[in-house]
mmCIF file of C-alpha atoms in Angstrom:
data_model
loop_
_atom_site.group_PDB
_atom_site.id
_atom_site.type_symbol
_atom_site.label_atom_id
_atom_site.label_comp_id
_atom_site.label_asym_id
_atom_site.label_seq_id
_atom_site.Cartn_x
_atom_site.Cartn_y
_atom_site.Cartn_z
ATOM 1 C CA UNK G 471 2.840 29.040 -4.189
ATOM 2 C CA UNK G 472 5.407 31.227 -6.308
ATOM 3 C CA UNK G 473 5.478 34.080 -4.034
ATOM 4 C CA UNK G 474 5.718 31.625 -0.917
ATOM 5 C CA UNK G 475 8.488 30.013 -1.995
ATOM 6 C CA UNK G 476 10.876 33.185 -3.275
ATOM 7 C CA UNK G 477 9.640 34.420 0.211
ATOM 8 C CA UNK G 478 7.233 37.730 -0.919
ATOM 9 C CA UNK G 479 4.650 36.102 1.248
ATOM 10 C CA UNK G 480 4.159 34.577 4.951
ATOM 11 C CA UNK G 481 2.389 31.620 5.230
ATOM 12 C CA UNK G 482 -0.673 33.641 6.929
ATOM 13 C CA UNK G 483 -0.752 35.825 3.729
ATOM 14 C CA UNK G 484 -0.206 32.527 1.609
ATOM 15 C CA UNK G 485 -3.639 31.173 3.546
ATOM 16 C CA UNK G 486 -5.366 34.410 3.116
ATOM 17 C CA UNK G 487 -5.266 34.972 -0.730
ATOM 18 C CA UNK G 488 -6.204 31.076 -1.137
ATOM 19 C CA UNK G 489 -9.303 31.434 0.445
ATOM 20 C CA UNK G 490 -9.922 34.655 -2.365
ATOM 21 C CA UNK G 491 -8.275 33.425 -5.485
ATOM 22 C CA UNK G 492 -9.312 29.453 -5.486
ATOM 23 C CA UNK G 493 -12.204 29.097 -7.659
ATOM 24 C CA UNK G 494 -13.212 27.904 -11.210
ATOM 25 C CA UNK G 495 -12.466 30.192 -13.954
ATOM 26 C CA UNK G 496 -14.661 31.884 -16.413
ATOM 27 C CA UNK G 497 -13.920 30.121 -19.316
ATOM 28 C CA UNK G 498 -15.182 26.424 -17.371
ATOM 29 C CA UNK G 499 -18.124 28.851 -15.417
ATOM 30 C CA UNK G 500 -19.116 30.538 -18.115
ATOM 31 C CA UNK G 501 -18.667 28.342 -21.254
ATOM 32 C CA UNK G 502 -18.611 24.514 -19.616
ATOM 33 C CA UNK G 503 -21.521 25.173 -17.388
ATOM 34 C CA UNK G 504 -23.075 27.574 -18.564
ATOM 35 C CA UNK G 505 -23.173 27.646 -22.009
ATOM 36 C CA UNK G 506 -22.918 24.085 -22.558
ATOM 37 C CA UNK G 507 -24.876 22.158 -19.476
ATOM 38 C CA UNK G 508 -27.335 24.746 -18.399
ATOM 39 C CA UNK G 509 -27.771 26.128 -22.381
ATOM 40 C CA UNK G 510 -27.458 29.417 -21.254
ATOM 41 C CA UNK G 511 -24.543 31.872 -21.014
ATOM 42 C CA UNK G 512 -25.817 34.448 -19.311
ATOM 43 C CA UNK G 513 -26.514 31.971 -16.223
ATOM 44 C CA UNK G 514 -22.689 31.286 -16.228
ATOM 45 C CA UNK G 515 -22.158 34.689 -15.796
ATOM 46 C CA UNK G 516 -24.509 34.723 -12.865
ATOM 47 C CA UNK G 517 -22.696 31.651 -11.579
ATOM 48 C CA UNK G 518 -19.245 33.280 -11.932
ATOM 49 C CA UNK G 519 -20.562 36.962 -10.609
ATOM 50 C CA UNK G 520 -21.603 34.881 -7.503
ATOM 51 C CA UNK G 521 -18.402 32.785 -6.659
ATOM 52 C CA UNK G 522 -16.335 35.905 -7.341
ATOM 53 C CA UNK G 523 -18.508 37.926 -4.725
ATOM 54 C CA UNK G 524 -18.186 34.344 -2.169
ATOM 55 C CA UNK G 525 -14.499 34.583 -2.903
ATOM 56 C CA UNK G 526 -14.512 38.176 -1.601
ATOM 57 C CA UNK G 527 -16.118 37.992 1.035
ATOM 58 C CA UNK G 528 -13.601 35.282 2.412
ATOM 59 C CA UNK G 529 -10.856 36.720 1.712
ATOM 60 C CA UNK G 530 -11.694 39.828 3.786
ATOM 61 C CA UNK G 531 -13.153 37.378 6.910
ATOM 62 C CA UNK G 532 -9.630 35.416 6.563
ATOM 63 C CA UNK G 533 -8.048 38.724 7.212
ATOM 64 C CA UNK G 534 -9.599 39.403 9.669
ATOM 65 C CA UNK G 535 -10.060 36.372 11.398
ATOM 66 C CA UNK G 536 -6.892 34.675 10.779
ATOM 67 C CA UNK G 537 -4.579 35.324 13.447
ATOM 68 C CA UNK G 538 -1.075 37.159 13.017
ATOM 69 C CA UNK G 539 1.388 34.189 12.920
ATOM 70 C CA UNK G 540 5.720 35.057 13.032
ATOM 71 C CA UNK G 541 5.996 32.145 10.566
ATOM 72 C CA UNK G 542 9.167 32.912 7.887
ATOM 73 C CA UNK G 543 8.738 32.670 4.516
ATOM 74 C CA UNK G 544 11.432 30.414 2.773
ATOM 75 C CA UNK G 545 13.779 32.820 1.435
ATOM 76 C CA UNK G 546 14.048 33.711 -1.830
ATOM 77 C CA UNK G 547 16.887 31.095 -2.217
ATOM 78 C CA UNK G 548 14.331 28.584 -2.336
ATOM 79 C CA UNK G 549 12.443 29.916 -5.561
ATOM 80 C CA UNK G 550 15.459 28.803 -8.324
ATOM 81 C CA UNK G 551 15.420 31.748 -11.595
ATOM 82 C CA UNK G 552 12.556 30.553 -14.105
ATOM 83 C CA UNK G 553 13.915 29.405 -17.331
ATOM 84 C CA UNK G 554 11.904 31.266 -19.880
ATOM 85 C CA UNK G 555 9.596 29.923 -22.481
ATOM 86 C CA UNK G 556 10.408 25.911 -22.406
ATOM 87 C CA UNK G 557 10.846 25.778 -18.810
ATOM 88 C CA UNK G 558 7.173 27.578 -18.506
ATOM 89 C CA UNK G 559 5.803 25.307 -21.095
ATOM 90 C CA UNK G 560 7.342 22.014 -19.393
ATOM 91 C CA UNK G 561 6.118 23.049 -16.244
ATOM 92 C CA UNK G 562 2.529 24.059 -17.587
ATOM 93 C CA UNK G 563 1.965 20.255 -18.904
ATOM 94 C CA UNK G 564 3.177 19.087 -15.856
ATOM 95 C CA UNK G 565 0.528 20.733 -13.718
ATOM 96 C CA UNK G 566 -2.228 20.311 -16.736
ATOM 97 C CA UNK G 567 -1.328 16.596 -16.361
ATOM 98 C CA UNK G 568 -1.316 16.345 -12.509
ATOM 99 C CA UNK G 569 -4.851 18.436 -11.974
ATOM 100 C CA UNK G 570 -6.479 16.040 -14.952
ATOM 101 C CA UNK G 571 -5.283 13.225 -13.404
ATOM 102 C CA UNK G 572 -6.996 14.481 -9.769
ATOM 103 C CA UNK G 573 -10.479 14.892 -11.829
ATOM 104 C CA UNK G 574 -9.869 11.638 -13.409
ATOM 105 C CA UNK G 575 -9.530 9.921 -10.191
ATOM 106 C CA UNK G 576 -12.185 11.491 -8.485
ATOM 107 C CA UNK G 577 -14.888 10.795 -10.767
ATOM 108 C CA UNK G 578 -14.135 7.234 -11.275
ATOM 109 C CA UNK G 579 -14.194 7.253 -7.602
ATOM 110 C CA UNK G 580 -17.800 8.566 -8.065
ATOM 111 C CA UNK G 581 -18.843 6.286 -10.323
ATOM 112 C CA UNK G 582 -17.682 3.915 -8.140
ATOM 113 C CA UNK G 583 -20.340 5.182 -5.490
ATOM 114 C CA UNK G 584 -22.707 5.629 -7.544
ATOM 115 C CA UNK G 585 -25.697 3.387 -7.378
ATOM 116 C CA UNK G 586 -27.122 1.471 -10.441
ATOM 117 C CA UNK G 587 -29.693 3.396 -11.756
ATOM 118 C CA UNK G 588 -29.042 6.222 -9.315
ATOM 119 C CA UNK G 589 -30.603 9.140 -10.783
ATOM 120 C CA UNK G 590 -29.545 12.621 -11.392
ATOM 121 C CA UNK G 591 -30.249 13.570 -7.708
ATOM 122 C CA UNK G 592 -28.923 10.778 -6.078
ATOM 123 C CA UNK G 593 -25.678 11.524 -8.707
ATOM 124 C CA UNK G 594 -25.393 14.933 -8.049
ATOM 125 C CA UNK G 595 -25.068 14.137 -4.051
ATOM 126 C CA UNK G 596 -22.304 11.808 -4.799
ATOM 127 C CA UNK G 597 -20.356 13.949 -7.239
ATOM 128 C CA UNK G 598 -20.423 17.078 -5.287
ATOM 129 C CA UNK G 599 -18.225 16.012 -2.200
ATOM 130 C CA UNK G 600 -15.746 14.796 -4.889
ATOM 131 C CA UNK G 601 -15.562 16.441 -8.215
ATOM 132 C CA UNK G 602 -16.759 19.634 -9.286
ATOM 133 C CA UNK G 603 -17.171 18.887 -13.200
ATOM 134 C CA UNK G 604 -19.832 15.770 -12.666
ATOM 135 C CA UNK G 605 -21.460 17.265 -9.887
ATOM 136 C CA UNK G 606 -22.271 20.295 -12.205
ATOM 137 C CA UNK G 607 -23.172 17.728 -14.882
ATOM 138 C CA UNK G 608 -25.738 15.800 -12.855
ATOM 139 C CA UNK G 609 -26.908 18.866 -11.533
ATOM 140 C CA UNK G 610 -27.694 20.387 -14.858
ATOM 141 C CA UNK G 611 -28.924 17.447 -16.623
ATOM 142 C CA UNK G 612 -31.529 17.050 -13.534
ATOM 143 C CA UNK G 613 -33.868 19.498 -15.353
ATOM 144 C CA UNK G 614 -35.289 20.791 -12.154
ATOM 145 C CA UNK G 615 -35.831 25.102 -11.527
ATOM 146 C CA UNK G 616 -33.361 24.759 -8.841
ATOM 147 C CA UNK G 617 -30.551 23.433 -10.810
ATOM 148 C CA UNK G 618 -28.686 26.981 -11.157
ATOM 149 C CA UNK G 619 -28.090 27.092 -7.786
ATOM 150 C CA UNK G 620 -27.121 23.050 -7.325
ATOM 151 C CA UNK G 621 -24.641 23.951 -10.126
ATOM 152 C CA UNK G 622 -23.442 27.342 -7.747
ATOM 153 C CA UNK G 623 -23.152 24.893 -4.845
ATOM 154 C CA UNK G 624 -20.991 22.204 -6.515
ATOM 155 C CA UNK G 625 -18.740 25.424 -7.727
ATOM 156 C CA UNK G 626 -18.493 26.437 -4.360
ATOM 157 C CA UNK G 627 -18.077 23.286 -2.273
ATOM 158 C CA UNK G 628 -15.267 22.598 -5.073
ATOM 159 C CA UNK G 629 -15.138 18.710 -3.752
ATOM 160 C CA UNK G 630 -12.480 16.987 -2.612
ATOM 161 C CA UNK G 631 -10.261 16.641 -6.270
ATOM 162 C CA UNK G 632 -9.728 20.729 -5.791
ATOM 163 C CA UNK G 633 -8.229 20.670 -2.671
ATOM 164 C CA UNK G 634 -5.537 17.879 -4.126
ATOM 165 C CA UNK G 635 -5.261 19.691 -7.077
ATOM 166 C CA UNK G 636 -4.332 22.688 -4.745
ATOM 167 C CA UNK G 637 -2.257 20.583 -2.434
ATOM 168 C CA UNK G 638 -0.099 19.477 -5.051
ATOM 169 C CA UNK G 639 0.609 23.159 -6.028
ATOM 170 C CA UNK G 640 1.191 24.776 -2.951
ATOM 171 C CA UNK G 641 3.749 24.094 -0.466
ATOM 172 C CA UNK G 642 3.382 22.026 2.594
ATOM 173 C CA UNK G 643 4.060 24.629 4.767
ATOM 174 C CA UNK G 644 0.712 26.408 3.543
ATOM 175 C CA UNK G 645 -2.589 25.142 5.094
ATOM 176 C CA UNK G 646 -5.291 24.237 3.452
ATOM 177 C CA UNK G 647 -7.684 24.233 6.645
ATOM 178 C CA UNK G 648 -8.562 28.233 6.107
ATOM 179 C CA UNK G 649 -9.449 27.207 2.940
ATOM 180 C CA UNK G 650 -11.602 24.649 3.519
ATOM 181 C CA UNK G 651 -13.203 26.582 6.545
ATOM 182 C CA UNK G 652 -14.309 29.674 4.034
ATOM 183 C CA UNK G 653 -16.608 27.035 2.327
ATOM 184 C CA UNK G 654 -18.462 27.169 5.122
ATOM 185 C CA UNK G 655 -19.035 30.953 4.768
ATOM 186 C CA UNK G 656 -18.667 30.943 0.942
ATOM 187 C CA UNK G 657 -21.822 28.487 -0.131
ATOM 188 C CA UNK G 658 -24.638 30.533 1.834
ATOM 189 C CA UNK G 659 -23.197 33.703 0.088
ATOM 190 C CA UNK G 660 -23.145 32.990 -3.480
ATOM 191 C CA UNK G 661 -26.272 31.522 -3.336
ATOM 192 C CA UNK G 662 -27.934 34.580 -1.999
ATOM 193 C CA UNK G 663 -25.791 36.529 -4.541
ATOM 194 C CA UNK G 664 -27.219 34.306 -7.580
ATOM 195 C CA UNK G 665 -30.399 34.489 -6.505
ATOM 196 C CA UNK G 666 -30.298 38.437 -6.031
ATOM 197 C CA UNK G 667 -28.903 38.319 -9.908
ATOM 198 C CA UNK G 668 -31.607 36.032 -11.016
ATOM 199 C CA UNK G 669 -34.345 38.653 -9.377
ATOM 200 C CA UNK G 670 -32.640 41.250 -11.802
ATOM 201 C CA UNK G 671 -31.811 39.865 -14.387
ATOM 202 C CA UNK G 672 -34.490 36.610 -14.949
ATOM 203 C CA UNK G 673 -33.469 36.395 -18.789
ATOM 204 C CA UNK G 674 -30.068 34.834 -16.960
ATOM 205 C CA UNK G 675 -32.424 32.106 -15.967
ATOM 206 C CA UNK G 676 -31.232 28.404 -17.458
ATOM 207 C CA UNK G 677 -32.806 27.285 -20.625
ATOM 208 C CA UNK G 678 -35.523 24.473 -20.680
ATOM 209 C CA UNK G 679 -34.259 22.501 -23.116
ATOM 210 C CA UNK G 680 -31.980 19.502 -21.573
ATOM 211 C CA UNK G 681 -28.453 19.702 -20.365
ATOM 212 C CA UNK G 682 -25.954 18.759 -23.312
ATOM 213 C CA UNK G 683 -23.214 17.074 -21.279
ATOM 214 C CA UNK G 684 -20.891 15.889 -23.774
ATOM 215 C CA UNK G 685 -18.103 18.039 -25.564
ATOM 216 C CA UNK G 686 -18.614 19.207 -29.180
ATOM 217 C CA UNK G 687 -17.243 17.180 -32.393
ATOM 218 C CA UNK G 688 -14.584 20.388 -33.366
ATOM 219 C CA UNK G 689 -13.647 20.832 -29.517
ATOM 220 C CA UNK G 690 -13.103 17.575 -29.155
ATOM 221 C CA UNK G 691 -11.386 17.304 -32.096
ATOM 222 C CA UNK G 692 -9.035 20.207 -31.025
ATOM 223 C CA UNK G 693 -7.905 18.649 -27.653
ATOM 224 C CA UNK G 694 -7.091 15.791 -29.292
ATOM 225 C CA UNK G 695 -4.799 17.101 -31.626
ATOM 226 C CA UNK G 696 -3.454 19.155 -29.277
ATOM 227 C CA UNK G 697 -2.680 16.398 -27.086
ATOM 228 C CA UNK G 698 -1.019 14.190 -29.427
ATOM 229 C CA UNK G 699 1.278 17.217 -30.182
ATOM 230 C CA UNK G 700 1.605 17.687 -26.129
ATOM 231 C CA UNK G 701 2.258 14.019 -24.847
ATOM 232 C CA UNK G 702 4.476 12.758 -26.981
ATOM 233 C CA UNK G 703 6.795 15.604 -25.523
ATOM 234 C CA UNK G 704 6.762 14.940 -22.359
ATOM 235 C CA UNK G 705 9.316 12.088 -21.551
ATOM 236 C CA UNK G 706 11.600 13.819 -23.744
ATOM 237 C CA UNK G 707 11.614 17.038 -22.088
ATOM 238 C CA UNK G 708 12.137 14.932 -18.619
ATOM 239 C CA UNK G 709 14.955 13.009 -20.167
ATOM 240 C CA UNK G 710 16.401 16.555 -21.226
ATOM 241 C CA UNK G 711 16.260 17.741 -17.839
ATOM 242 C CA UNK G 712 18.051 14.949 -16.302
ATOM 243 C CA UNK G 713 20.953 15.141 -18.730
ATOM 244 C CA UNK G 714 21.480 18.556 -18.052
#
């Protein structure tokens, strides 16, 4: 969205690198589901090896397959000069506090849905058009052998509180459409790649023992702090900004 705006990319090359850099990271992969719903690191990193390949290969068929457009970037007038470390900060909560507000939404929307009494299955088909983090959940506390790759496709189907997450960081003039298209192409390949990576590596395989779904006591405890410290901020960093 950065390099749109200051005009270092056209909106073709915009759509291109969205459909290879949108994605979980490795710390949520890895650690979240990994690590702490499917008990097992090393799964994660099967999970993340997988998406990355699936991001990949999109990004080269969007290359290709994307026609050549004559659309202008902005200009470079339309990016104004960052203003170091408190402007990065203020602008970091801001987009921390817009994408949590997206995943909150979405999965009280799903619980909304949800039937009473629906089980993990029946949960994990509501989450996953919606949001990524309870679709993972259900599918990892469903305790069934196939719940590595449930967990790869909520990861790569993303649901719908990514795509507003990334619509409210890229500009309008970017489309999300290629994006959404390369899901089509992206599921079917990292699920072959994870199970290729399971077939090599089987100790990668999820642990037995259930799906802990809930955050640690001294993690939790950290994110509170941290947002007490964080929140209180806020409305007087916007009331700074519209004095000056």
């Amino acid at each position: 969205g950065a390099l749109y705006r200051a005009g270092a990319l056209t909106r073709r090359d915009a759509e291109v690198l969205l459909c290879c850099t949108i994605g979980s990271g490795p710390a949520f992969v890895v650690s979240a589901v990994g690590a702490m719903m499917l008990h097992s690191a090393s799964s994660g990193a099967v999970l993340l090896a997988s998406l990355l390949a699936g991001n990949l290969v999109c990004g080269l068929a969007a290359g290709l397959l994307l026609p050549a457009g004559d659309e202008a970037a902005p200009g470079a007038a339309a990016a104004p000069p960052g203003g170091g470390f408190v402007e990065a900060v203020r602008t970091s909560v801001q987009s921390m506090l817009t994408l949590c507000g997206f995943v909150v939404f979405f999965a009280f929307a799903a619980e909304v849905f949800l039937p009473e009494g629906a089980d993990a299955a029946a949960r994990w088909l509501v989450c996953l058009p919606l949001e990524v983090t309870n679709a993972c959940a259900a599918a990892a506390g469903s305790g069934t052998p196939l719940r590595l790759y449930a967990c790869c496709a909520s990861l790569s189907a993303m649901g719908a509180s990514v795509f507003f997450q990334v619509r409210s960081l890229v500009p309008d003039g970017v489309r999300l459409w290629p994006l959404a298209a390369s899901r089509i192409v992206h599921l079917p390949v990292s699920l072959a790649c994870a199970r290729l990576l399971l077939r090599l590596f089987p100790a990668a395989a999820p642990a037995a023992a259930p799906a802990r779904l809930w955050m640690p006591p001294d993690a939790a405890t950290a994110v509170f702090l941290m947002l007490c410290v964080v929140l209180p901020c806020f409305p007087h960093l916007r009331r700074a900004e519209n004095r000056v």
